[in-house]
Amino acid sequence: MDTVLIIDFGSQYTKLIARAVRELGVYAEIVPPEISPEEIQRRAPKGVILSGGPASVYAPDAPRIDKRIYELKIPILGICYGMQLIAHDLGGQVLRSDKREYGPSTLQIVQTDTLFDGLNSCEEVWMSHGDEIKTLPKDFVCLARTANVAHAAMRSRDGLFYGIQFHPEVAHTPKGKEILKNFLFKVCHIQRLWHPKDHVQEIIEKLKEELSGARHVLIGVSGGVDSSTAAVLVHRAIGERLIPIFIDTGLLRLGEAERTRAIFEKLGLRLRVVDASARFFAQLRGVTDPEEKRKRIGAEFIKVFEEEAQKLAREVGGIDVLVQGTIYSDVIESAGARGADRIKSHHNVGGLPERVQFRIIEPLRNFFKDEVRQIGLSLGIPEEIIWEQPFPGPGLAVRILGEVTPERVKVLQRVDAIVREEIHKAGLARAIWQYFAVLLPVRSVGVLGDGRAYGHVVAVRAVESRDGMTADWFPIPYGVLEKISSRITNEIEGVTRVVYDITSKPPATIEWE
Ligand code: XMP
């Protein structure tokens, strides 16, 4: 498989480079600057990309690479800090600046080049840098400039090394994808494209091998796409030796446990559903502080999981491995690709690995969400799981403000089901990143029958987002809102008012907590 390695110097955009390259059909992996030339040679990438980063090449602790990497005859594209490092390492001069240029800029191409095939002589680009290159290394030519930067792009005369001062990986550089494409296919001459679903058989074979000595293997399933795909993959590899368990916290959406059980059954997996709702409600009694709720739910979840694992181990005669649905963005978000490899603590079964004695296997840790979806689809997992909106680990507890009681959960479950049903009916489910209802800790007056009553207030929340980091409120058409509101107040006794959340993130968050 033709691969590209991305050396991460700490830019907030490194993940976007990896995703952009993968979206172009090329397998890319993020590696730390400490990677040795020998390791690079062993992996035999067709190209190397040096990411941006916040440092100055002159800072004493600035990340560097082993200079022997330049002797490997592998094409290198340096972006921002990556470009400055190439210039610095190969004898150019980098000008120190205390000012940061940040924002849109116009790139003027001064020398036509393969890297810029398909671009006009002037293009909008996104800049974010402090230092800049004053003199190019010997044997380099300048390809482009901007009003403020004399050397906005450079190439070595042998065509092996490129540097660009702007960020092709962000949406604000409209032709950025074109530039990356030129680098991958015209400079690195990558030919073999990578489609995650073509690797499903390979993943299954590898799992067979890795799990050949294991007696039984456990996986905690949430009903989301990551854990479901991981479960089905492992099941294809080892069959009934995989034991998928589903913990019903009582804080799930209406009918969730049953729905997940039925889907797994169709896929040939027998899901063990553990109803632990009473334990979670006992933990949440009288608790109104949102962080305290999260802590208690997380701790109880680990306890229940551990107890179930021990019970199962006795029942089946030994469990050796725990499978987790960790995906690539979890890995790089929590470890920054710098080797620490922690698992995001709020992720559903997070915190478990340190506590249990199992070997951990993460079959999806090299895949982005879109890729996991492709793999899931090719395994026959139904679309309703593949395209399911994100749902927080602590469940409806983060959508019930104030105390979480079984009664209040019941109200919210039914309200939320109406919101989801109407969004589906309106054909909006795929267009909206998340859509749900929130139960507020206030009562408001309403008319019930002939009298006045103080009823629940619920909020409807719908947002568009790409990754959950930022979000815009979604304009649900008035007709749909009207239907949602009248159904809720007619069908759910005790709810007298429905409001619509029109805040984006930031300043608000997606969940209300
Ligand atoms: P906020 O509310 O911080 O949420 O804007 C961002 C995204 O994260 C989801 N979320 C969670 N996901 N466990 C999860 O797996 C959690 O504890 C959790 N809390 C929030 C939220 O639904 C949104 O998609």
XYZ file of C-alpha atoms in Angstrom, residues 113-308:
196
model
C 5.189 24.229 -11.117
C 3.599 20.795 -10.930
C 2.605 21.528 -7.338
C 0.364 24.322 -8.556
C -1.198 22.555 -11.560
C -4.810 23.644 -11.901
C -4.313 26.880 -9.934
C -4.592 30.433 -11.217
C -1.664 32.798 -10.878
C -3.347 34.358 -7.851
C -5.169 32.265 -5.246
C -6.585 32.809 -1.782
C -4.657 31.001 0.938
C -4.733 30.835 4.731
C -1.625 32.011 6.549
C -0.686 31.396 10.146
C 2.966 31.955 10.926
C 5.465 34.074 12.832
C 8.901 33.504 11.330
C 9.462 33.516 7.598
C 12.186 32.523 5.188
C 14.652 35.265 4.302
C 17.011 33.360 2.028
C 16.298 30.026 0.423
C 18.767 27.175 0.755
C 21.187 26.766 -2.130
C 19.554 24.811 -4.960
C 16.069 25.952 -4.090
C 13.804 28.137 -6.229
C 11.043 30.440 -5.114
C 7.618 29.475 -6.478
C 5.280 32.029 -4.945
C 4.978 35.088 -2.751
C 2.324 37.104 -0.952
C 2.184 40.832 -0.194
C 3.991 40.213 3.104
C 6.065 37.116 2.459
C 8.744 36.956 -0.230
C 9.078 33.167 -0.149
C 5.599 31.735 0.270
C 6.482 28.535 -1.623
C 9.752 26.896 -2.610
C 11.080 23.809 -4.383
C 14.464 22.166 -4.477
C 15.939 22.058 -7.966
C 15.841 18.271 -8.002
C 12.078 18.466 -7.360
C 12.267 16.392 -4.189
C 11.549 18.977 -1.511
C 8.721 21.474 -1.406
C 7.817 24.053 1.177
C 4.700 26.186 1.468
C 4.222 28.885 4.053
C 0.396 28.667 4.048
C -1.982 25.902 5.104
C -3.425 23.829 2.231
C -5.320 21.598 4.677
C -7.828 24.194 5.910
C -11.075 25.121 4.189
C -9.954 28.759 3.950
C -7.437 27.717 1.281
C -9.948 26.847 -1.457
C -7.380 25.193 -3.775
C -5.555 23.453 -0.916
C -6.853 20.012 -1.859
C -5.599 20.577 -5.406
C -2.100 21.315 -4.073
C -2.085 18.221 -1.852
C -3.357 16.162 -4.772
C -0.526 17.424 -6.985
C 2.012 16.581 -4.306
C 0.648 13.068 -3.780
C 0.057 12.051 -7.372
C 2.471 14.151 -9.425
C 5.403 14.578 -7.054
C 5.218 11.362 -5.009
C 3.710 9.414 -7.943
C 1.313 7.541 -5.700
C -0.649 4.994 -7.687
C -2.292 2.552 -5.385
C -5.291 4.102 -3.728
C -6.516 3.015 -0.391
C -10.157 2.171 0.304
C -10.733 1.108 3.887
C -13.386 -1.403 2.934
C -10.885 -3.289 0.756
C -8.942 -4.001 3.937
C -11.737 -5.600 5.893
C -10.582 -9.150 5.135
C -7.026 -8.231 6.046
C -8.181 -6.767 9.388
C -10.170 -9.911 10.131
C -7.191 -12.150 9.324
C -4.975 -10.069 11.578
C -7.518 -10.296 14.391
C -7.693 -14.072 13.981
C -3.980 -14.242 14.445
C -3.834 -11.796 17.357
C -6.670 -13.541 19.153
C -5.668 -17.122 18.415
C -4.527 -17.747 21.982
C -7.378 -15.932 23.703
C -10.057 -17.940 25.450
C -12.786 -15.315 25.368
C -12.868 -11.719 24.304
C -15.072 -9.019 25.744
C -16.430 -5.859 24.161
C -18.631 -3.152 25.634
C -21.092 -2.055 22.980
C -22.902 1.289 23.062
C -24.994 0.960 19.913
C -22.863 3.588 18.175
C -20.974 3.009 14.951
C -17.477 2.563 16.429
C -18.157 -0.119 19.002
C -20.658 -1.885 16.721
C -18.153 -2.052 13.860
C -15.403 -3.253 16.179
C -17.725 -5.938 17.572
C -18.780 -7.215 14.144
C -15.168 -7.309 12.914
C -14.014 -9.345 15.889
C -17.046 -11.587 15.643
C -16.145 -12.327 12.010
C -12.687 -13.300 13.215
C -13.451 -15.444 16.262
C -17.221 -16.019 16.290
C -18.820 -16.941 19.586
C -15.614 -16.421 21.536
C -16.513 -12.733 21.403
C -18.883 -11.656 24.143
C -20.512 -8.295 23.446
C -22.105 -6.661 26.454
C -24.373 -3.660 26.556
C -24.876 -1.825 29.815
C -28.263 -0.188 30.136
C -27.642 2.776 32.418
C -31.303 3.757 32.367
C -30.089 6.996 30.774
C -30.462 5.859 27.190
C -32.906 6.993 24.567
C -36.333 5.387 24.306
C -36.115 1.729 23.261
C -32.324 1.905 22.749
C -31.368 -1.327 24.493
C -34.013 -3.347 22.672
C -33.224 -1.782 19.326
C -29.507 -2.521 19.695
C -30.159 -6.079 20.821
C -32.390 -6.689 17.781
C -29.845 -5.256 15.344
C -27.038 -7.354 16.798
C -29.171 -10.449 16.635
C -29.714 -9.871 12.920
C -25.959 -9.573 12.519
C -25.555 -12.915 14.248
C -24.244 -11.593 17.572
C -25.848 -12.388 20.883
C -25.714 -9.194 22.887
C -25.809 -9.497 26.653
C -27.843 -6.614 27.952
C -27.176 -5.738 31.570
C -29.924 -3.669 33.129
C -28.057 -1.588 35.689
C -30.470 1.352 35.677
C -31.408 1.033 39.362
C -27.748 1.371 40.344
C -27.272 4.489 38.246
C -30.430 6.120 39.570
C -29.315 5.371 43.110
C -26.001 7.112 42.388
C -27.766 10.140 40.935
C -30.331 10.645 43.666
C -30.253 14.257 44.888
C -27.295 15.203 42.655
C -27.677 18.389 40.618
C -24.076 19.413 39.917
C -23.251 18.453 36.312
C -19.631 17.439 36.945
C -20.658 15.371 39.930
C -23.246 13.583 37.775
C -20.619 12.780 35.166
C -18.160 11.532 37.783
C -20.668 9.250 39.417
C -21.908 7.850 36.123
C -18.355 7.212 34.915
C -17.328 5.509 38.144
C -20.470 3.389 38.294
C -20.060 2.382 34.681
C -16.582 1.035 35.352
C -17.810 -0.791 38.441
C -20.698 -2.443 36.612
C -18.475 -3.370 33.696
C -15.842 -4.895 35.952
C -18.369 -6.895 37.918
C -20.004 -8.178 34.754
